[in-house]
PDB file of C-alpha atoms in Angstrom:
ATOM      1  CA  MET A 127      -5.551 -19.486  18.275  1.00  0.00           C
ATOM      2  CA  PRO A 128      -2.300 -18.281  16.907  1.00  0.00           C
ATOM      3  CA  LEU A 129       0.917 -20.121  16.961  1.00  0.00           C
ATOM      4  CA  ALA A 130       3.757 -18.823  18.749  1.00  0.00           C
ATOM      5  CA  LEU A 131       6.906 -18.838  15.960  1.00  0.00           C
ATOM      6  CA  ALA A 132       9.336 -20.914  17.523  1.00  0.00           C
ATOM      7  CA  GLU A 133       6.080 -23.375  16.636  1.00  0.00           C
ATOM      8  CA  PHE A 134       5.212 -21.705  13.658  1.00  0.00           C
ATOM      9  CA  ASN A 135       8.723 -22.501  13.140  1.00  0.00           C
ATOM     10  CA  THR A 136       8.755 -26.238  14.132  1.00  0.00           C
ATOM     11  CA  ALA A 137       5.319 -27.947  12.961  1.00  0.00           C
ATOM     12  CA  GLU A 138       4.678 -30.219  10.453  1.00  0.00           C
ATOM     13  CA  ALA A 139       3.841 -28.040   6.771  1.00  0.00           C
ATOM     14  CA  ALA A 140       0.276 -29.626   6.475  1.00  0.00           C
ATOM     15  CA  GLU A 141      -0.379 -28.754  10.620  1.00  0.00           C
ATOM     16  CA  VAL A 142       0.863 -24.715   9.561  1.00  0.00           C
ATOM     17  CA  ARG A 143      -0.598 -24.987   5.932  1.00  0.00           C
ATOM     18  CA  PRO A 144      -4.461 -23.475   7.502  1.00  0.00           C
ATOM     19  CA  ALA A 145      -3.558 -20.804   9.113  1.00  0.00           C
ATOM     20  CA  LEU A 146      -1.466 -19.360   5.710  1.00  0.00           C
ATOM     21  CA  THR A 147      -4.000 -20.451   3.688  1.00  0.00           C
ATOM     22  CA  ALA A 148      -6.412 -18.101   5.641  1.00  0.00           C
ATOM     23  CA  CYS A 149      -3.836 -15.831   5.926  1.00  0.00           C
ATOM     24  CA  LEU A 150      -3.672 -15.294   1.993  1.00  0.00           C
ATOM     25  CA  ALA A 151      -5.638 -18.186  -0.539  1.00  0.00           C
ATOM     26  CA  VAL A 152      -2.190 -18.520  -2.509  1.00  0.00           C
ATOM     27  CA  PRO A 153      -0.222 -21.475  -2.824  1.00  0.00           C
ATOM     28  CA  ARG A 154       2.768 -19.776  -4.150  1.00  0.00           C
ATOM     29  CA  TRP A 155       2.465 -17.632  -1.470  1.00  0.00           C
ATOM     30  CA  VAL A 156       1.961 -20.848   1.450  1.00  0.00           C
ATOM     31  CA  ASP A 157       4.768 -22.472  -0.100  1.00  0.00           C
ATOM     32  CA  ALA A 158       7.367 -19.997  -0.009  1.00  0.00           C
ATOM     33  CA  VAL A 159       6.271 -18.534   3.421  1.00  0.00           C
ATOM     34  CA  LEU A 160       6.368 -22.383   4.829  1.00  0.00           C
ATOM     35  CA  GLY A 161      10.068 -22.606   2.834  1.00  0.00           C
ATOM     36  CA  GLY A 162      11.911 -19.950   4.176  1.00  0.00           C
ATOM     37  CA  ARG A 163      11.038 -21.782   7.747  1.00  0.00           C
ATOM     38  CA  PRO A 164      13.008 -21.084   9.901  1.00  0.00           C
ATOM     39  CA  TYR A 165      12.292 -17.912  11.132  1.00  0.00           C
ATOM     40  CA  ALA A 166      15.110 -16.162  13.517  1.00  0.00           C
ATOM     41  CA  ARG A 167      12.930 -13.447  14.250  1.00  0.00           C
ATOM     42  CA  PHE A 168       8.862 -12.398  13.342  1.00  0.00           C
ATOM     43  CA  ASP A 169      10.306  -9.711  11.287  1.00  0.00           C
ATOM     44  CA  ALA A 170      11.719 -11.813   9.216  1.00  0.00           C
ATOM     45  CA  LEU A 171       8.736 -13.847   8.772  1.00  0.00           C
ATOM     46  CA  LEU A 172       6.477 -10.538   7.561  1.00  0.00           C
ATOM     47  CA  GLU A 173       9.720  -9.997   5.299  1.00  0.00           C
ATOM     48  CA  ALA A 174       8.930 -13.137   3.691  1.00  0.00           C
ATOM     49  CA  ALA A 175       5.902 -12.823   2.757  1.00  0.00           C
ATOM     50  CA  ALA A 176       5.827  -9.161   1.402  1.00  0.00           C
ATOM     51  CA  GLY A 177       8.778 -10.618  -0.581  1.00  0.00           C
ATOM     52  CA  ALA A 178       6.080 -13.615  -2.376  1.00  0.00           C
ATOM     53  CA  THR A 179       4.503 -10.710  -3.624  1.00  0.00           C
ATOM     54  CA  PRO A 180       3.296  -8.524  -5.844  1.00  0.00           C
ATOM     55  CA  LEU A 181       0.620 -11.518  -6.947  1.00  0.00           C
ATOM     56  CA  ARG A 182       0.279 -12.355 -10.060  1.00  0.00           C
ATOM     57  CA  ARG A 183      -3.039 -11.355 -11.811  1.00  0.00           C
ATOM     58  CA  ASP A 184      -4.436 -15.377 -11.688  1.00  0.00           C
ATOM     59  CA  GLU A 185      -3.569 -15.336  -8.055  1.00  0.00           C
ATOM     60  CA  VAL A 186      -5.400 -12.329  -7.148  1.00  0.00           C
ATOM     61  CA  ARG A 187      -8.165 -13.615  -9.049  1.00  0.00           C
ATOM     62  CA  ASP A 188      -8.556 -17.183  -6.926  1.00  0.00           C
ATOM     63  CA  ALA A 189      -7.747 -15.092  -4.122  1.00  0.00           C
ATOM     64  CA  ILE A 190     -10.287 -13.243  -4.700  1.00  0.00           C
ATOM     65  CA  ALA A 191     -12.955 -15.207  -4.151  1.00  0.00           C
ATOM     66  CA  ALA A 192     -11.598 -16.576  -1.081  1.00  0.00           C
ATOM     67  CA  HIS A 193     -12.844 -13.251   0.627  1.00  0.00           C
ATOM     68  CA  PRO A 194     -16.889 -12.014   1.610  1.00  0.00           C
ATOM     69  CA  ARG A 195     -18.384  -8.357  -0.325  1.00  0.00           C
ATOM     70  CA  ILE A 196     -17.246  -5.292   1.553  1.00  0.00           C
ATOM     71  CA  GLY A 197     -20.791  -4.723   3.824  1.00  0.00           C
ATOM     72  CA  GLU A 198     -21.666  -8.051   4.141  1.00  0.00           C
ATOM     73  CA  LYS A 199     -21.413 -10.365   6.964  1.00  0.00           C
ATOM     74  CA  PRO A 200     -19.114 -13.454   6.139  1.00  0.00           C
ATOM     75  CA  LYS A 201     -20.843 -16.706   5.932  1.00  0.00           C
ATOM     76  CA  GLY A 202     -17.477 -18.749   7.078  1.00  0.00           C
ATOM     77  CA  THR A 203     -17.007 -20.139  10.907  1.00  0.00           C
ATOM     78  CA  GLY A 204     -13.280 -20.242  10.045  1.00  0.00           C
ATOM     79  CA  GLU A 205     -10.951 -18.296  11.213  1.00  0.00           C
ATOM     80  CA  ASP A 206     -10.768 -16.130   8.342  1.00  0.00           C
ATOM     81  CA  ALA A 207     -14.135 -15.889   8.625  1.00  0.00           C
ATOM     82  CA  GLY A 208     -14.191 -14.819  11.889  1.00  0.00           C
ATOM     83  CA  TRP A 209     -10.525 -12.088  10.844  1.00  0.00           C
ATOM     84  CA  SER A 210     -13.179 -10.626   8.391  1.00  0.00           C
ATOM     85  CA  ARG A 211     -15.691  -9.510  10.578  1.00  0.00           C
ATOM     86  CA  GLY A 212     -13.519  -8.148  12.495  1.00  0.00           C
ATOM     87  CA  GLU A 213     -11.496  -5.973   9.944  1.00  0.00           C
ATOM     88  CA  GLN A 214     -14.757  -4.865   8.237  1.00  0.00           C
ATOM     89  CA  SER A 215     -15.965  -3.697  11.984  1.00  0.00           C
ATOM     90  CA  GLY A 216     -15.789  -0.287  11.024  1.00  0.00           C
ATOM     91  CA  VAL A 217     -18.718  -0.879   7.855  1.00  0.00           C
ATOM     92  CA  ASP A 218     -22.114   0.652   8.675  1.00  0.00           C
ATOM     93  CA  ASN A 219     -23.755   1.713   6.204  1.00  0.00           C
ATOM     94  CA  ALA A 220     -23.654  -1.899   4.518  1.00  0.00           C
ATOM     95  CA  GLY A 221     -27.124  -1.071   2.836  1.00  0.00           C
ATOM     96  CA  GLU A 222     -24.978   1.691   1.112  1.00  0.00           C
ATOM     97  CA  PHE A 223     -22.811  -1.370  -0.228  1.00  0.00           C
ATOM     98  CA  ALA A 224     -25.000  -3.100  -2.000  1.00  0.00           C
ATOM     99  CA  ALA A 225     -25.881  -0.419  -5.119  1.00  0.00           C
ATOM    100  CA  ALA A 226     -22.364  -0.015  -5.380  1.00  0.00           C
ATOM    101  CA  ASN A 227     -20.488  -3.774  -4.928  1.00  0.00           C
ATOM    102  CA  ALA A 228     -23.430  -4.704  -7.173  1.00  0.00           C
ATOM    103  CA  GLU A 229     -21.835  -2.022  -9.942  1.00  0.00           C
ATOM    104  CA  TYR A 230     -18.598  -3.093  -9.211  1.00  0.00           C
ATOM    105  CA  GLU A 231     -18.968  -6.930  -9.891  1.00  0.00           C
ATOM    106  CA  LYS A 232     -20.670  -5.922 -12.937  1.00  0.00           C
ATOM    107  CA  ARG A 233     -17.815  -3.557 -13.952  1.00  0.00           C
ATOM    108  CA  PHE A 234     -14.706  -5.400 -13.196  1.00  0.00           C
ATOM    109  CA  GLY A 235     -16.405 -10.200 -12.667  1.00  0.00           C
ATOM    110  CA  HIS A 236     -15.616 -10.357  -8.401  1.00  0.00           C
ATOM    111  CA  VAL A 237     -16.469  -9.204  -5.148  1.00  0.00           C
ATOM    112  CA  PHE A 238     -14.593  -5.454  -4.381  1.00  0.00           C
ATOM    113  CA  LEU A 239     -11.635  -6.270  -2.175  1.00  0.00           C
ATOM    114  CA  VAL A 240      -9.465  -3.805  -0.101  1.00  0.00           C
ATOM    115  CA  CYS A 241      -7.837  -4.085   3.465  1.00  0.00           C
ATOM    116  CA  ALA A 242     -10.779  -2.590   5.248  1.00  0.00           C
ATOM    117  CA  ALA A 243      -9.335  -3.143   9.055  1.00  0.00           C
ATOM    118  CA  GLY A 244      -8.575   0.396  10.668  1.00  0.00           C
ATOM    119  CA  ARG A 245     -10.868   2.392   8.146  1.00  0.00           C
ATOM    120  CA  SER A 246     -14.951   3.560   8.133  1.00  0.00           C
ATOM    121  CA  GLY A 247     -17.661   2.462   5.955  1.00  0.00           C
ATOM    122  CA  ALA A 248     -17.286   5.994   4.216  1.00  0.00           C
ATOM    123  CA  GLU A 249     -14.258   5.443   3.130  1.00  0.00           C
ATOM    124  CA  LEU A 250     -13.943   1.952   2.409  1.00  0.00           C
ATOM    125  CA  LEU A 251     -17.255   3.341  -0.147  1.00  0.00           C
ATOM    126  CA  ALA A 252     -15.323   6.548  -1.462  1.00  0.00           C
ATOM    127  CA  ASN A 253     -12.162   3.919  -2.253  1.00  0.00           C
ATOM    128  CA  LEU A 254     -14.833   1.868  -4.530  1.00  0.00           C
ATOM    129  CA  ARG A 255     -16.343   4.443  -6.267  1.00  0.00           C
ATOM    130  CA  SER A 256     -12.826   5.694  -6.967  1.00  0.00           C
ATOM    131  CA  ARG A 257     -11.376   2.048  -8.255  1.00  0.00           C
ATOM    132  CA  LEU A 258     -14.873   2.559 -10.226  1.00  0.00           C
ATOM    133  CA  GLY A 259     -12.681   4.441 -12.958  1.00  0.00           C
ATOM    134  CA  ASN A 260     -10.060   1.503 -13.295  1.00  0.00           C
ATOM    135  CA  ASP A 261      -9.583  -0.641 -16.261  1.00  0.00           C
ATOM    136  CA  PRO A 262      -9.179  -4.190 -15.197  1.00  0.00           C
ATOM    137  CA  GLU A 263      -6.436  -5.021 -15.670  1.00  0.00           C
ATOM    138  CA  THR A 264      -5.036  -1.910 -13.339  1.00  0.00           C
ATOM    139  CA  GLU A 265      -7.538  -3.256 -10.687  1.00  0.00           C
ATOM    140  CA  LEU A 266      -6.414  -6.704 -10.859  1.00  0.00           C
ATOM    141  CA  ASP A 267      -3.373  -5.061  -9.881  1.00  0.00           C
ATOM    142  CA  VAL A 268      -4.649  -3.155  -6.577  1.00  0.00           C
ATOM    143  CA  ALA A 269      -6.663  -6.307  -5.600  1.00  0.00           C
ATOM    144  CA  GLY A 270      -3.768  -7.675  -5.102  1.00  0.00           C
ATOM    145  CA  ALA A 271      -1.791  -5.181  -2.954  1.00  0.00           C
ATOM    146  CA  GLU A 272      -4.580  -4.933  -0.971  1.00  0.00           C
ATOM    147  CA  LEU A 273      -4.681  -8.643  -0.481  1.00  0.00           C
ATOM    148  CA  ALA A 274      -0.906  -8.804   0.618  1.00  0.00           C
ATOM    149  CA  LYS A 275      -1.865  -5.691   3.282  1.00  0.00           C
ATOM    150  CA  ILE A 276      -5.214  -8.261   4.320  1.00  0.00           C
ATOM    151  CA  ALA A 277      -2.308 -10.508   4.540  1.00  0.00           C
ATOM    152  CA  GLN A 278       0.613  -8.916   6.384  1.00  0.00           C
ATOM    153  CA  LEU A 279      -2.775  -7.862   9.210  1.00  0.00           C
ATOM    154  CA  ARG A 280      -3.866 -11.852   9.396  1.00  0.00           C
ATOM    155  CA  LEU A 281      -0.066 -13.283   9.474  1.00  0.00           C
ATOM    156  CA  GLN A 282       0.235 -10.811  12.911  1.00  0.00           C
ATOM    157  CA  LYS A 283      -2.902 -12.203  14.078  1.00  0.00           C
ATOM    158  CA  ALA A 284      -1.935 -15.839  13.595  1.00  0.00           C
ATOM    159  CA  VAL A 285       1.417 -16.101  14.621  1.00  0.00           C
ATOM    160  CA  THR A 286       2.634 -14.322  17.735  1.00  0.00           C
ATOM    161  CA  ALA A 287       6.659 -13.490  17.999  1.00  0.00           C
TER     162      ALA A 287
END
């Protein structure tokens, strides 16, 4: 259940940390967002979250581990798994993703990560295929930018104005 901004501002850090970690599993980002409290406006919270990125490549690698493969249903029951199910609701070609995901993972050593909210399965599959041409460092930077987009969307679900 989302927290109102006033609750978010006054809650103990230990109470808020799990919701922020569900938005983005990067401790430095979570600490930066927590450390900026209290936020006078919801927009200031979003700006602080955006200001804590870009992510370092080691942070991207760690955060990717918290995400399911595109086209596969998340296995968890937590808030982040529920968000993933909603974000991937446009994926209607899960079967096509199996081979593409395998190729991507063989090339880069981690799951394909993209902000899937509001995008069709065909669009996501085309994005995956286009990113196969990236070198590994560039791909981590692209994945980090996608994580930042996901974090912004999830933060808007976790905290309300």
